[in-house]
Every structure is written in C-alpha cells, then in structure tokens.
mmCIF file of C-alpha atoms (C1' of nucleotides) in Angstrom:
data_model
loop_
_atom_site.group_PDB
_atom_site.id
_atom_site.type_symbol
_atom_site.label_atom_id
_atom_site.label_comp_id
_atom_site.label_asym_id
_atom_site.label_seq_id
_atom_site.Cartn_x
_atom_site.Cartn_y
_atom_site.Cartn_z
ATOM 1 C CA MET A 5 80.050 79.192 124.013
ATOM 2 C CA ASN A 6 76.383 79.495 123.218
ATOM 3 C CA ASN A 7 74.837 80.027 119.798
ATOM 4 C CA GLU A 8 74.507 83.787 119.998
ATOM 5 C CA GLU A 9 78.122 84.163 120.857
ATOM 6 C CA THR A 10 79.219 81.789 118.103
ATOM 7 C CA ILE A 11 77.164 83.778 115.591
ATOM 8 C CA ALA A 12 78.532 87.042 116.811
ATOM 9 C CA HIS A 13 82.104 85.791 116.552
ATOM 10 C CA ALA A 14 81.607 84.336 113.136
ATOM 11 C CA ARG A 15 80.165 87.606 111.894
ATOM 12 C CA GLU A 16 82.882 89.642 113.491
ATOM 13 C CA ARG A 17 85.549 87.554 111.822
ATOM 14 C CA VAL A 18 84.080 88.288 108.401
ATOM 15 C CA VAL A 19 83.502 91.964 109.119
ATOM 16 C CA GLU A 20 87.028 92.357 110.328
ATOM 17 C CA SER A 21 88.498 90.607 107.344
ATOM 18 C CA VAL A 22 86.427 92.694 104.951
ATOM 19 C CA ALA A 23 87.444 95.842 106.823
ATOM 20 C CA LYS A 24 91.100 94.970 106.601
ATOM 21 C CA ASN A 25 90.940 94.588 102.851
ATOM 22 C CA MET A 26 88.800 97.600 102.317
ATOM 23 C CA HIS A 27 91.872 99.688 101.638
ATOM 24 C CA LEU A 28 91.739 98.227 98.157
ATOM 25 C CA TYR A 29 88.670 100.369 97.774
ATOM 26 C CA GLY A 30 90.446 103.412 99.129
ATOM 27 C CA VAL A 31 88.611 103.208 102.378
ATOM 28 C CA THR A 32 89.878 102.971 105.948
ATOM 29 C CA PRO A 33 89.233 99.846 108.031
ATOM 30 C CA SER A 34 86.915 101.880 110.277
ATOM 31 C CA ILE A 35 84.707 102.728 107.323
ATOM 32 C CA GLY A 36 85.014 99.135 106.159
ATOM 33 C CA ARG A 37 83.644 98.015 109.451
ATOM 34 C CA ILE A 38 80.600 100.198 108.939
ATOM 35 C CA TYR A 39 80.062 98.504 105.637
ATOM 36 C CA GLY A 40 80.494 95.030 107.149
ATOM 37 C CA THR A 41 78.088 95.820 109.937
ATOM 38 C CA LEU A 42 75.498 97.025 107.537
ATOM 39 C CA TYR A 43 76.057 93.955 105.413
ATOM 40 C CA PHE A 44 75.069 91.532 108.204
ATOM 41 C CA GLU A 45 72.363 93.658 109.690
ATOM 42 C CA ASN A 46 69.194 92.799 107.821
ATOM 43 C CA GLU A 47 67.395 96.059 108.577
ATOM 44 C CA PRO A 48 68.642 99.517 107.571
ATOM 45 C CA MET A 49 70.507 101.180 110.439
ATOM 46 C CA THR A 50 70.659 104.680 111.884
ATOM 47 C CA LEU A 51 73.850 106.532 112.700
ATOM 48 C CA ASP A 52 73.152 106.033 116.402
ATOM 49 C CA GLU A 53 72.827 102.301 115.966
ATOM 50 C CA LEU A 54 76.102 102.178 114.113
ATOM 51 C CA LYS A 55 77.733 104.321 116.749
ATOM 52 C CA GLU A 56 76.471 101.947 119.386
ATOM 53 C CA GLU A 57 77.659 98.853 117.505
ATOM 54 C CA LEU A 58 81.107 100.163 116.628
ATOM 55 C CA HIS A 59 81.829 102.263 119.668
ATOM 56 C CA MET A 60 82.822 105.278 117.700
ATOM 57 C CA SER A 61 81.683 108.832 117.573
ATOM 58 C CA LYS A 62 78.578 109.808 115.701
ATOM 59 C CA THR A 63 80.578 112.233 113.661
ATOM 60 C CA SER A 64 82.692 109.408 112.379
ATOM 61 C CA MET A 65 79.614 107.437 111.519
ATOM 62 C CA SER A 66 78.209 110.403 109.632
ATOM 63 C CA THR A 67 81.343 110.975 107.564
ATOM 64 C CA GLY A 68 81.964 107.261 107.110
ATOM 65 C CA VAL A 69 78.483 106.583 105.824
ATOM 66 C CA ARG A 70 78.767 109.560 103.509
ATOM 67 C CA THR A 71 81.993 108.151 102.080
ATOM 68 C CA LEU A 72 80.287 104.836 101.435
ATOM 69 C CA ILE A 73 77.357 106.631 99.804
ATOM 70 C CA ASP A 74 79.772 108.467 97.507
ATOM 71 C CA LEU A 75 81.287 105.130 96.583
ATOM 72 C CA ASN A 76 77.829 103.890 95.792
ATOM 73 C CA MET A 77 78.110 101.137 98.324
ATOM 74 C CA VAL A 78 75.415 102.370 100.747
ATOM 75 C CA GLU A 79 72.174 104.208 100.284
ATOM 76 C CA LYS A 80 69.872 106.241 102.405
ATOM 77 C CA VAL A 81 66.393 104.838 102.791
ATOM 78 C CA TRP A 82 63.265 106.384 104.156
ATOM 79 C CA LYS A 83 60.955 104.735 106.611
ATOM 80 C CA LYS A 84 57.556 105.947 107.642
ATOM 81 C CA GLY A 85 57.474 107.424 111.062
ATOM 82 C CA GLU A 86 61.242 107.354 111.537
ATOM 83 C CA ARG A 87 62.905 110.681 112.080
ATOM 84 C CA LYS A 88 66.432 109.422 111.851
ATOM 85 C CA ASP A 89 68.080 108.728 108.542
ATOM 86 C CA LEU A 90 68.401 105.068 107.776
ATOM 87 C CA TYR A 91 71.137 103.509 105.778
ATOM 88 C CA LYS A 92 71.312 100.222 104.023
ATOM 89 C CA ILE A 93 73.893 98.429 101.985
ATOM 90 C CA LYS A 94 73.924 98.236 98.204
ATOM 91 C CA ALA A 95 75.020 94.644 97.971
ATOM 92 C CA ASP A 96 75.918 94.217 94.394
ATOM 93 C CA TRP A 97 79.516 93.451 94.952
ATOM 94 C CA TYR A 98 80.195 92.861 91.281
ATOM 95 C CA GLN A 99 78.924 96.294 90.414
ATOM 96 C CA ASN A 100 80.780 97.805 93.273
ATOM 97 C CA PHE A 101 84.000 96.388 92.088
ATOM 98 C CA ILE A 102 83.425 97.534 88.574
ATOM 99 C CA ASP A 103 82.391 101.018 89.661
ATOM 100 C CA LEU A 104 85.404 101.390 91.814
ATOM 101 C CA PHE A 105 87.842 99.916 89.319
ATOM 102 C CA CYS A 106 86.562 102.113 86.558
ATOM 103 C CA VAL A 107 86.397 105.339 88.532
ATOM 104 C CA GLN A 108 89.876 104.890 89.947
ATOM 105 C CA TRP A 109 91.699 103.976 86.781
ATOM 106 C CA ARG A 110 89.699 106.265 84.534
ATOM 107 C CA LYS A 111 90.631 109.187 86.706
ATOM 108 C CA GLY A 112 94.302 108.249 86.902
ATOM 109 C CA THR A 113 94.447 107.664 83.190
ATOM 110 C CA GLN A 114 92.811 110.948 82.374
ATOM 111 C CA MET A 115 95.085 113.046 84.619
ATOM 112 C CA ASN A 116 98.216 111.444 83.247
ATOM 113 C CA MET A 117 97.003 111.715 79.662
ATOM 114 C CA GLU A 118 96.532 115.435 80.036
ATOM 115 C CA ALA A 119 100.079 115.863 81.318
ATOM 116 C CA LEU A 120 101.463 113.544 78.654
ATOM 117 C CA THR A 121 99.783 115.184 75.673
ATOM 118 C CA LYS A 122 100.691 118.676 76.890
ATOM 119 C CA SER A 123 104.318 117.720 77.377
ATOM 120 C CA LEU A 124 104.393 115.832 74.125
ATOM 121 C CA SER A 125 103.378 118.904 72.150
ATOM 122 C CA GLU A 126 106.012 120.927 73.950
ATOM 123 C CA PHE A 127 108.668 118.438 73.057
ATOM 124 C CA GLU A 128 107.554 118.462 69.473
ATOM 125 C CA LYS A 129 107.724 122.192 69.406
ATOM 126 C CA VAL A 130 111.347 122.088 70.636
ATOM 127 C CA LEU A 131 112.196 119.671 67.866
ATOM 128 C CA GLU A 132 110.717 122.014 65.222
ATOM 129 C CA GLU A 133 113.060 124.747 66.357
ATOM 130 C CA GLU A 134 115.967 122.751 65.087
ATOM 131 C CA PRO A 135 117.990 122.596 68.303
ATOM 132 C CA SER A 136 121.508 121.227 68.650
ATOM 133 C CA GLU A 137 121.870 117.545 67.831
ATOM 134 C CA ALA A 138 122.463 116.703 71.509
ATOM 135 C CA ILE A 139 119.176 118.269 72.516
ATOM 136 C CA ALA A 140 117.326 116.812 69.548
ATOM 137 C CA GLU A 141 118.537 113.354 70.483
ATOM 138 C CA GLN A 142 117.416 113.809 74.058
ATOM 139 C CA VAL A 143 113.991 115.062 72.999
ATOM 140 C CA ARG A 144 113.520 112.209 70.601
ATOM 141 C CA LYS A 145 114.096 109.762 73.456
ATOM 142 C CA ASP A 146 111.620 111.634 75.706
ATOM 143 C CA ILE A 147 109.019 111.602 72.936
ATOM 144 C CA GLU A 148 109.451 107.913 72.600
ATOM 145 C CA LYS A 149 108.877 107.422 76.234
ATOM 146 C CA ILE A 150 105.802 109.599 76.274
ATOM 147 C CA THR A 151 104.424 107.761 73.297
ATOM 148 C CA TYR A 152 104.925 104.538 75.139
ATOM 149 C CA ALA A 153 103.049 105.897 78.069
ATOM 150 C CA ILE A 154 100.202 107.209 75.938
ATOM 151 C CA ASN A 155 99.816 103.824 74.281
ATOM 152 C CA TYR A 156 99.754 102.199 77.662
ATOM 153 C CA TYR A 157 96.984 104.464 78.874
ATOM 154 C CA HIS A 158 95.016 103.715 75.711
ATOM 155 C CA TRP A 159 95.291 100.076 76.542
ATOM 156 C CA LEU A 160 94.291 100.688 80.144
ATOM 157 C CA ASN A 161 91.218 102.523 78.947
ATOM 158 C CA GLN A 162 90.288 99.508 76.884
ATOM 159 C CA VAL A 163 90.537 97.342 79.986
ATOM 160 C CA VAL A 164 88.351 99.735 81.832
ATOM 161 C CA ASN A 165 85.811 99.658 79.016
ATOM 162 C CA LEU A 166 85.773 95.898 79.256
ATOM 163 C CA PHE A 167 84.504 96.260 82.748
ATOM 164 C CA GLU A 168 82.288 99.204 82.282
ATOM 165 C CA SER A 169 80.461 97.601 79.353
ATOM 166 C CA LYS A 170 79.919 94.493 81.468
ATOM 167 C CA GLU A 171 81.645 92.532 78.731
ATOM 168 C CA ILE A 172 83.773 91.129 81.502
ATOM 169 C CA PHE A 173 80.823 89.000 82.562
ATOM 170 C CA LYS A 174 80.824 87.238 79.267
ATOM 171 C CA LEU A 175 84.423 86.187 79.888
ATOM 172 C CA THR A 176 83.883 84.904 83.442
ATOM 173 C CA ASN A 177 81.027 82.881 84.879
ATOM 174 C CA LYS A 178 79.648 85.244 87.436
ATOM 175 C CA ASN A 179 77.355 82.856 89.266
ATOM 176 C CA GLU A 180 79.420 79.759 89.196
ATOM 177 C CA ASN A 181 79.132 77.737 92.386
ATOM 178 C CA PRO A 182 82.284 76.977 94.333
ATOM 179 C CA MET B 30 112.377 130.113 78.020
ATOM 180 C CA ASN B 31 115.198 128.132 76.411
ATOM 181 C CA ASN B 32 115.061 124.582 75.264
ATOM 182 C CA GLU B 33 116.624 123.034 78.309
ATOM 183 C CA GLU B 34 114.130 124.716 80.553
ATOM 184 C CA THR B 35 111.208 123.678 78.350
ATOM 185 C CA ILE B 36 112.385 120.105 78.412
ATOM 186 C CA ALA B 37 112.820 120.139 82.169
ATOM 187 C CA HIS B 38 109.364 121.570 82.662
ATOM 188 C CA ALA B 39 107.750 119.131 80.318
ATOM 189 C CA ARG B 40 109.402 116.213 82.062
ATOM 190 C CA GLU B 41 108.531 117.552 85.462
ATOM 191 C CA ARG B 42 104.858 117.783 84.509
ATOM 192 C CA VAL B 43 104.770 114.155 83.567
ATOM 193 C CA VAL B 44 106.760 112.985 86.579
ATOM 194 C CA GLU B 45 104.483 114.958 88.870
ATOM 195 C CA SER B 46 101.379 113.563 87.286
ATOM 196 C CA VAL B 47 102.640 110.001 87.474
ATOM 197 C CA ALA B 48 103.670 110.547 91.084
ATOM 198 C CA LYS B 49 100.245 111.862 92.021
ATOM 199 C CA ASN B 50 98.525 108.790 90.626
ATOM 200 C CA MET B 51 101.022 106.410 92.034
ATOM 201 C CA HIS B 52 98.786 105.875 95.070
ATOM 202 C CA LEU B 53 96.890 103.464 92.819
ATOM 203 C CA TYR B 54 99.956 101.282 93.105
ATOM 204 C CA GLY B 55 100.009 101.680 96.853
ATOM 205 C CA VAL B 56 102.987 104.002 96.698
ATOM 206 C CA THR B 57 103.431 107.490 98.041
ATOM 207 C CA PRO B 58 103.961 110.458 95.673
ATOM 208 C CA SER B 59 107.577 110.778 96.854
ATOM 209 C CA ILE B 60 108.301 107.239 95.769
ATOM 210 C CA GLY B 61 106.398 107.868 92.594
ATOM 211 C CA ARG B 62 108.682 110.730 91.904
ATOM 212 C CA ILE B 63 111.674 108.452 92.195
ATOM 213 C CA TYR B 64 110.045 106.189 89.591
ATOM 214 C CA GLY B 65 109.271 109.101 87.267
ATOM 215 C CA THR B 66 112.833 110.416 87.544
ATOM 216 C CA LEU B 67 114.268 107.056 86.696
ATOM 217 C CA TYR B 68 111.895 106.765 83.810
ATOM 218 C CA PHE B 69 113.207 109.810 82.035
ATOM 219 C CA GLU B 70 116.823 109.361 82.971
ATOM 220 C CA ASN B 71 118.311 107.228 80.307
ATOM 221 C CA GLU B 72 121.109 105.901 82.397
ATOM 222 C CA PRO B 73 120.750 103.975 85.643
ATOM 223 C CA MET B 74 121.063 106.273 88.631
ATOM 224 C CA THR B 75 122.670 106.075 92.064
ATOM 225 C CA LEU B 76 121.041 106.938 95.348
ATOM 226 C CA ASP B 77 123.124 110.046 95.558
ATOM 227 C CA GLU B 78 121.982 111.230 92.125
ATOM 228 C CA LEU B 79 118.380 110.630 93.062
ATOM 229 C CA LYS B 80 118.913 112.465 96.357
ATOM 230 C CA GLU B 81 120.391 115.397 94.422
ATOM 231 C CA GLU B 82 117.578 115.437 91.920
ATOM 232 C CA LEU B 83 114.706 115.165 94.350
ATOM 233 C CA HIS B 84 116.189 117.123 97.272
ATOM 234 C CA MET B 85 115.419 114.423 99.730
ATOM 235 C CA SER B 86 117.470 112.447 102.223
ATOM 236 C CA LYS B 87 119.520 109.497 101.073
ATOM 237 C CA THR B 88 117.671 107.330 103.578
ATOM 238 C CA SER B 89 114.424 108.127 101.833
ATOM 239 C CA MET B 90 115.944 107.240 98.490
ATOM 240 C CA SER B 91 117.212 103.957 99.848
ATOM 241 C CA THR B 92 113.869 102.913 101.244
ATOM 242 C CA GLY B 93 111.938 104.308 98.310
ATOM 243 C CA VAL B 94 114.023 102.425 95.807
ATOM 244 C CA ARG B 95 113.668 99.264 97.819
ATOM 245 C CA THR B 96 109.921 99.634 97.762
ATOM 246 C CA LEU B 97 109.986 99.952 94.006
ATOM 247 C CA ILE B 98 112.214 96.927 93.738
ATOM 248 C CA ASP B 99 109.774 94.958 95.847
ATOM 249 C CA LEU B 100 107.042 96.024 93.464
ATOM 250 C CA ASN B 101 109.147 94.811 90.581
ATOM 251 C CA MET B 102 109.206 98.277 89.059
ATOM 252 C CA VAL B 103 112.896 99.000 89.496
ATOM 253 C CA GLU B 104 116.023 96.805 89.400
ATOM 254 C CA LYS B 105 119.544 97.083 90.586
ATOM 255 C CA VAL B 106 122.145 96.941 87.891
ATOM 256 C CA TRP B 107 125.834 96.477 88.094
ATOM 257 C CA LYS B 108 128.343 98.567 86.214
ATOM 258 C CA LYS B 109 132.039 97.905 85.836
ATOM 259 C CA GLY B 110 134.150 100.192 87.932
ATOM 260 C CA GLU B 111 131.250 101.733 89.777
ATOM 261 C CA ARG B 112 131.153 101.328 93.534
ATOM 262 C CA LYS B 113 127.723 102.730 94.096
ATOM 263 C CA ASP B 114 124.648 100.712 93.436
ATOM 264 C CA LEU B 115 122.847 101.680 90.262
ATOM 265 C CA TYR B 116 119.160 101.457 89.751
ATOM 266 C CA LYS B 117 117.127 101.431 86.600
ATOM 267 C CA ILE B 118 113.534 101.223 85.760
ATOM 268 C CA LYS B 119 111.681 98.102 84.630
ATOM 269 C CA ALA B 120 109.562 99.827 82.058
ATOM 270 C CA ASP B 121 107.041 97.150 81.145
ATOM 271 C CA TRP B 122 104.025 99.066 82.331
ATOM 272 C CA TYR B 123 101.621 96.421 81.114
ATOM 273 C CA GLN B 124 103.343 93.826 83.204
ATOM 274 C CA ASN B 125 103.598 96.225 86.119
ATOM 275 C CA PHE B 126 99.866 96.773 86.043
ATOM 276 C CA ILE B 127 99.099 93.096 85.867
ATOM 277 C CA ASP B 128 101.584 92.208 88.648
ATOM 278 C CA LEU B 129 100.158 94.805 90.895
ATOM 279 C CA PHE B 130 96.564 94.077 90.157
ATOM 280 C CA CYS B 131 96.999 90.382 90.650
ATOM 281 C CA VAL B 132 99.007 90.547 93.792
ATOM 282 C CA GLN B 133 96.682 93.036 95.449
ATOM 283 C CA TRP B 134 93.378 91.340 94.655
ATOM 284 C CA ARG B 135 94.688 87.805 95.060
ATOM 285 C CA LYS B 136 95.836 88.654 98.542
ATOM 286 C CA GLY B 137 92.588 90.389 99.528
ATOM 287 C CA THR B 138 90.574 87.524 98.078
ATOM 288 C CA GLN B 139 92.532 84.959 99.965
ATOM 289 C CA MET B 140 92.299 86.640 103.287
ATOM 290 C CA ASN B 141 88.582 87.089 102.994
ATOM 291 C CA MET B 142 88.048 83.593 101.764
ATOM 292 C CA GLU B 143 89.707 82.198 104.805
ATOM 293 C CA ALA B 144 87.493 84.171 107.137
ATOM 294 C CA LEU B 145 84.423 83.357 105.081
ATOM 295 C CA THR B 146 84.904 79.591 104.931
ATOM 296 C CA LYS B 147 85.762 79.453 108.612
ATOM 297 C CA SER B 148 82.670 81.392 109.595
ATOM 298 C CA LEU B 149 80.541 79.435 107.190
ATOM 299 C CA SER B 150 81.418 76.162 108.805
ATOM 300 C CA GLU B 151 80.696 77.648 112.222
ATOM 301 C CA PHE B 152 77.310 78.800 111.076
ATOM 302 C CA GLU B 153 76.565 75.383 109.656
ATOM 303 C CA LYS B 154 77.538 73.787 112.916
ATOM 304 C CA VAL B 155 75.093 75.989 114.767
ATOM 305 C CA LEU B 156 72.307 74.911 112.396
ATOM 306 C CA GLU B 157 73.077 71.297 113.051
ATOM 307 C CA GLU B 158 72.485 71.761 116.714
ATOM 308 C CA GLU B 159 68.804 72.480 116.060
ATOM 309 C CA PRO B 160 68.615 75.934 117.621
ATOM 310 C CA SER B 161 65.445 77.909 118.195
ATOM 311 C CA GLU B 162 63.635 78.852 115.006
ATOM 312 C CA ALA B 163 64.542 82.542 115.569
ATOM 313 C CA ILE B 164 68.239 81.697 115.587
ATOM 314 C CA ALA B 165 67.968 79.248 112.718
ATOM 315 C CA GLU B 166 66.366 81.889 110.614
ATOM 316 C CA GLN B 167 69.077 84.358 111.410
ATOM 317 C CA VAL B 168 71.769 81.890 110.638
ATOM 318 C CA ARG B 169 70.253 80.895 107.336
ATOM 319 C CA LYS B 170 70.344 84.519 106.315
ATOM 320 C CA ASP B 171 73.958 84.833 107.337
ATOM 321 C CA ILE B 172 74.855 81.717 105.413
ATOM 322 C CA GLU B 173 73.173 83.153 102.372
ATOM 323 C CA LYS B 174 75.269 86.290 102.672
ATOM 324 C CA ILE B 175 78.466 84.374 103.129
ATOM 325 C CA THR B 176 77.672 82.206 100.150
ATOM 326 C CA TYR B 177 77.131 85.308 98.064
ATOM 327 C CA ALA B 178 80.507 86.649 99.141
ATOM 328 C CA ILE B 179 82.249 83.374 98.396
ATOM 329 C CA ASN B 180 80.764 83.313 94.942
ATOM 330 C CA TYR B 181 81.906 86.859 94.427
ATOM 331 C CA TYR B 182 85.471 86.056 95.338
ATOM 332 C CA HIS B 183 85.421 83.088 93.024
ATOM 333 C CA TRP B 184 84.473 85.465 90.258
ATOM 334 C CA LEU B 185 87.173 87.915 91.293
ATOM 335 C CA ASN B 186 89.717 85.134 91.123
ATOM 336 C CA GLN B 187 88.637 84.424 87.575
ATOM 337 C CA VAL B 188 89.196 88.072 86.739
ATOM 338 C CA VAL B 189 92.608 87.937 88.209
ATOM 339 C CA ASN B 190 93.308 84.812 86.210
ATOM 340 C CA LEU B 191 92.353 86.607 83.101
ATOM 341 C CA PHE B 192 95.202 89.055 83.731
ATOM 342 C CA GLU B 193 97.727 86.666 85.096
ATOM 343 C CA SER B 194 97.352 84.341 82.150
ATOM 344 C CA LYS B 195 97.846 87.293 79.795
ATOM 345 C CA GLU B 196 94.575 86.401 78.205
ATOM 346 C CA ILE B 197 93.576 89.975 78.735
ATOM 347 C CA PHE B 198 95.890 90.896 75.885
ATOM 348 C CA LYS B 199 93.833 88.848 73.499
ATOM 349 C CA LEU B 200 90.810 90.938 74.415
ATOM 350 C CA THR B 201 92.475 94.278 74.045
ATOM 351 C CA ASN B 202 94.873 95.516 71.396
ATOM 352 C CA LYS B 203 97.878 96.277 73.427
ATOM 353 C CA ASN B 204 99.923 98.164 70.855
ATOM 354 C CA GLU B 205 97.224 100.106 69.179
ATOM 355 C CA ASN B 206 98.351 103.535 68.183
ATOM 356 C CA PRO B 207 96.452 106.532 69.519
ATOM 357 C "C1'" DA C 19 56.206 129.835 117.676
ATOM 358 C "C1'" DG C 20 58.790 127.005 120.951
ATOM 359 C "C1'" DG C 21 61.088 122.841 122.139
ATOM 360 C "C1'" DA C 22 63.267 118.617 121.029
ATOM 361 C "C1'" DC C 23 65.944 115.963 118.055
ATOM 362 C "C1'" DT C 24 69.060 114.966 114.099
ATOM 363 C "C1'" DG C 25 73.025 115.380 110.938
ATOM 364 C "C1'" DT C 26 77.191 117.698 110.060
ATOM 365 C "C1'" DA C 27 80.867 121.717 110.062
ATOM 366 C "C1'" DC C 28 84.687 122.779 112.451
ATOM 367 C "C1'" DA C 29 88.517 122.955 115.578
ATOM 368 C "C1'" DG C 30 91.330 120.532 118.342
ATOM 369 C "C1'" DT C 31 93.385 115.962 119.829
ATOM 370 C "C1'" DT C 32 95.221 111.523 119.060
ATOM 371 C "C1'" DT C 33 97.206 108.236 116.126
ATOM 372 C "C1'" DT C 34 99.722 106.966 112.115
ATOM 373 C "C1'" DT C 35 102.719 107.705 108.430
ATOM 374 C "C1'" DT C 36 106.536 109.800 106.246
ATOM 375 C "C1'" DC C 37 110.882 111.746 106.376
ATOM 376 C "C1'" DT C 38 115.504 112.901 108.280
ATOM 377 C "C1'" DG C 39 120.110 112.680 110.866
ATOM 378 C "C1'" DT C 40 123.090 109.826 113.174
ATOM 379 C "C1'" DA C 41 125.320 105.601 113.686
ATOM 380 C "C1'" DT C 42 126.985 101.197 112.170
ATOM 381 C "C1'" DG C 43 128.535 97.342 109.501
ATOM 382 C "C1'" DA C 44 129.895 95.769 105.045
ATOM 383 C "C1'" DA C 45 132.650 96.306 100.858
ATOM 384 C "C1'" DC C 46 136.086 98.289 98.350
ATOM 385 C "C1'" DT C 47 140.847 100.724 97.779
ATOM 386 C "C1'" DG C 48 145.535 101.421 98.288
ATOM 387 C "C1'" DC D 13 145.456 96.503 107.452
ATOM 388 C "C1'" DA D 14 143.882 101.302 107.844
ATOM 389 C "C1'" DG D 15 141.054 104.520 105.526
ATOM 390 C "C1'" DT D 16 137.171 105.444 102.520
ATOM 391 C "C1'" DT D 17 132.780 105.026 100.737
ATOM 392 C "C1'" DC D 18 128.441 102.837 100.640
ATOM 393 C "C1'" DA D 19 123.724 101.341 102.054
ATOM 394 C "C1'" DT D 20 120.637 100.929 105.621
ATOM 395 C "C1'" DA D 21 118.838 100.279 110.736
ATOM 396 C "C1'" DC D 22 117.073 102.959 114.135
ATOM 397 C "C1'" DA D 23 115.193 106.705 116.809
ATOM 398 C "C1'" DG D 24 113.275 110.826 116.792
ATOM 399 C "C1'" DA D 25 111.014 115.003 114.278
ATOM 400 C "C1'" DA D 26 107.712 116.588 111.037
ATOM 401 C "C1'" DA D 27 103.631 116.018 108.459
ATOM 402 C "C1'" DA D 28 99.337 113.889 107.470
ATOM 403 C "C1'" DA D 29 95.308 111.397 108.564
ATOM 404 C "C1'" DA D 30 91.831 109.685 111.490
ATOM 405 C "C1'" DC D 31 88.894 110.527 115.139
ATOM 406 C "C1'" DT D 32 86.181 113.227 118.681
ATOM 407 C "C1'" DG D 33 83.420 116.846 121.178
ATOM 408 C "C1'" DT D 34 81.128 120.952 120.745
ATOM 409 C "C1'" DA D 35 78.266 123.949 118.411
ATOM 410 C "C1'" DC D 36 74.804 124.958 115.265
ATOM 411 C "C1'" DA D 37 71.453 124.816 111.442
ATOM 412 C "C1'" DG D 38 67.628 122.366 109.708
ATOM 413 C "C1'" DT D 39 63.466 119.635 110.504
ATOM 414 C "C1'" DC D 40 59.807 117.702 112.859
ATOM 415 C "C1'" DC D 41 56.244 117.780 116.453
ATOM 416 C "C1'" DT D 42 52.974 119.958 119.404
#
DNA sequence: AGGACTGTACAGTTTTTTCTGTATGAACTG
DNA sequence: CAGTTCATACAGAAAAAACTGTACAGTCCT
C-alpha cells in the first residue's frame, strides 16, 4: 500500500468514526460524513465536490450542508471568481459541543416547564375547590411530583448555564496535552 | 369539566411533553409515554395495565419497558401474590441525566479515540518513510487535525468525569426552590 | 435579452424504524 | 400432570425517515 492510499484509509477511518457518533449531535451518519470530509479537506468545498467525494446526490449535499450550517458547524464562504457556493468547517469543537448541548437541553427544558407550570396551576385550582379527600390526596401527590420535576429542570438550567457562560472551561483544562 | 377530567388532562399534558422530549434520552415518544405514565401512577404497573392505558400492543409494552430498564429508568418489582411482573419508575432524574450523559458521551469518545490514535500512528509512520515534500506537508496538516481532535476528546472526558464524580452537584444547587 | 449554470423545492422511491399479531416456552395453579 | 397465564421471539405490516431525480427560480456572463 502506497502513501496516498495509507493516508486515504487513515482519513476514512476517522471520518467514518466521527460520522457514526454524529447521532449524538442529532445528525445522520451521512451528514456526519459531510462534516468529516470538510474537516480534512483544507480548502472550502463546493456541493459538487462533496457529491463527487461521497457519491451521493447533490440534493442530499445541499440539505446536509444546510443542516450543518443551522447547527453552526459549517459556514458558507465566498471566493473571488467562483460561482459555486463554497463551504468550510467551523472547527471549534468545544464551542460546537456547548452550542449543541445548550440548545438541545434548553429547548427540552423550556417545553417541559411550560407543560409543568400549566398543569401545576390546574392542580392547585382543583385543590382550592375543596374536592373529596380521595381526590385531594391524589392531587397532592401529583403536585409533589410536578414540583420535583420543576426543581430538576431548574437544576438542568444551571448546568446549561455553566456551559453557556464558558465557566465550564475554568473547571476543566481545555488545552491539556494527552 | 369535573375534577377527574381536569386531573387527567393536566397529567396527560405533562406526560406528552416529557414523551416528546424523550428523544434526548435516545428513546421514542411511545416509550417516553410509558415512562410518564409510570411516573404519575403511584403503584407499580403491569404490562397489561400499561397496554390498557396507552392503547398499544403488549409486545410494545414489553420491549418498551425493557428499554427503560436498560436505561436504568425503570425497575421490576415483586409483589406477594401477584403473578404478573410489576414495573415502577426509578425517579432520580438527576442520576438518570448523569447516567445517560456519561454513557452516551463516554461511548462516543472512546470509539472516536480508537480511530484517531490508530490513524495518528499510521500518519506518523508515513512521515518516517521520508515521503515527497507535498505528501509530508499534507500529513503534517492531518496530524495537526487529529491532535486537535484528541485534545478535544480528552477535554470531553473531563467534562464527563465532572458529572460521573457528582462534582457537578457542588457547582450547582441541586435542591434550590424555584 | 438570451443562454448557461447553480442551489433547492417537491414528489416519488428506497431504506429504516416502529409497531402488531401469532406462536412458543417458562412459570404458576390446582 | 394438565390447564392457565405470562413475557417475549419472530415475522410481517405500517409508519417514518433518508435519499434521489426532475423541475424551476435566481444569478451570472456575454
């Protein structure tokens, strides 16, 4: 096996591994492969180049790249005298992780919080109407559970803040060598 | 709307919201609904009760419950004089989050690390063979990228450790009231 | 303005995932 | 031991997701 082949294989291994774990970012392996390809390619790439490299349709490249742009993992760049759009990676993996983590959990937290507070106030209203003791007992238990959940989401929000504020970097040594 | 209905609706809203966000735990909404149902039910439930409640097949309940058990979110309990298996929730949401987070990211990190170190050593071997300057230049760039990635995963492991060691609780007030 | 080229919307196809019904083996009951 | 009652393996149906080809609107060039 010559050098070029060795290099290609070594790259492919990494790209494939990254792609396989990309589901943690809510992204399919195919899109992960786009990311990996852009990571190793030193120059920004066009949709056609990606299509060529990955043997997939241009449509898929288009939507895939857009997904990555939405995730803030890729950006469009402009080059003089080039008609095609060029895309390059945004290779701050630390920031990517934080962005993703925060967006995902913030969103989940918020949705659940809305449901929880709404239901909580309904439960409280039921209690105020002096229902039968059986019902009151039941509702009290439900309120307890909802309160637990609300507290949990408050905590989760604190965790998210820890990342969003970059405070997490003070607690870990970001550039430590292996 | 009478009290029972109000209660049922309020519960449903929360269950549905939790179910919808359960994908963050790598679980489908259907399975999330099992979890939510068990959360509000004060007594452990059987597969048949779940089936009844959720209007789904018993097979789905069986596999769904098992998934939740694997995720350490539900446990089987035994009750005297009851032939059917009973399942109840493990309602330590903080621990659930940590377990999930750690397992997911630890696994992803490990897989990628294996690929990275393997490819790194291959790249280094190529360099040792004194290739053409063009190739050497390329390989040096690749090695740089791989090193960056390795550093990143080291950092990520530190983050995971922060959770696994429960140190995260020192940095957030877990039981703060809203 | 006309022609060529590029990115994407959309509809249809393929692949994957989820869900169900049937069948079976294990465990309990009398 | 025979008769129930469970849970679940398995195969197939239904639903969802990923992917592609075609068509078209926008942009650039002459």
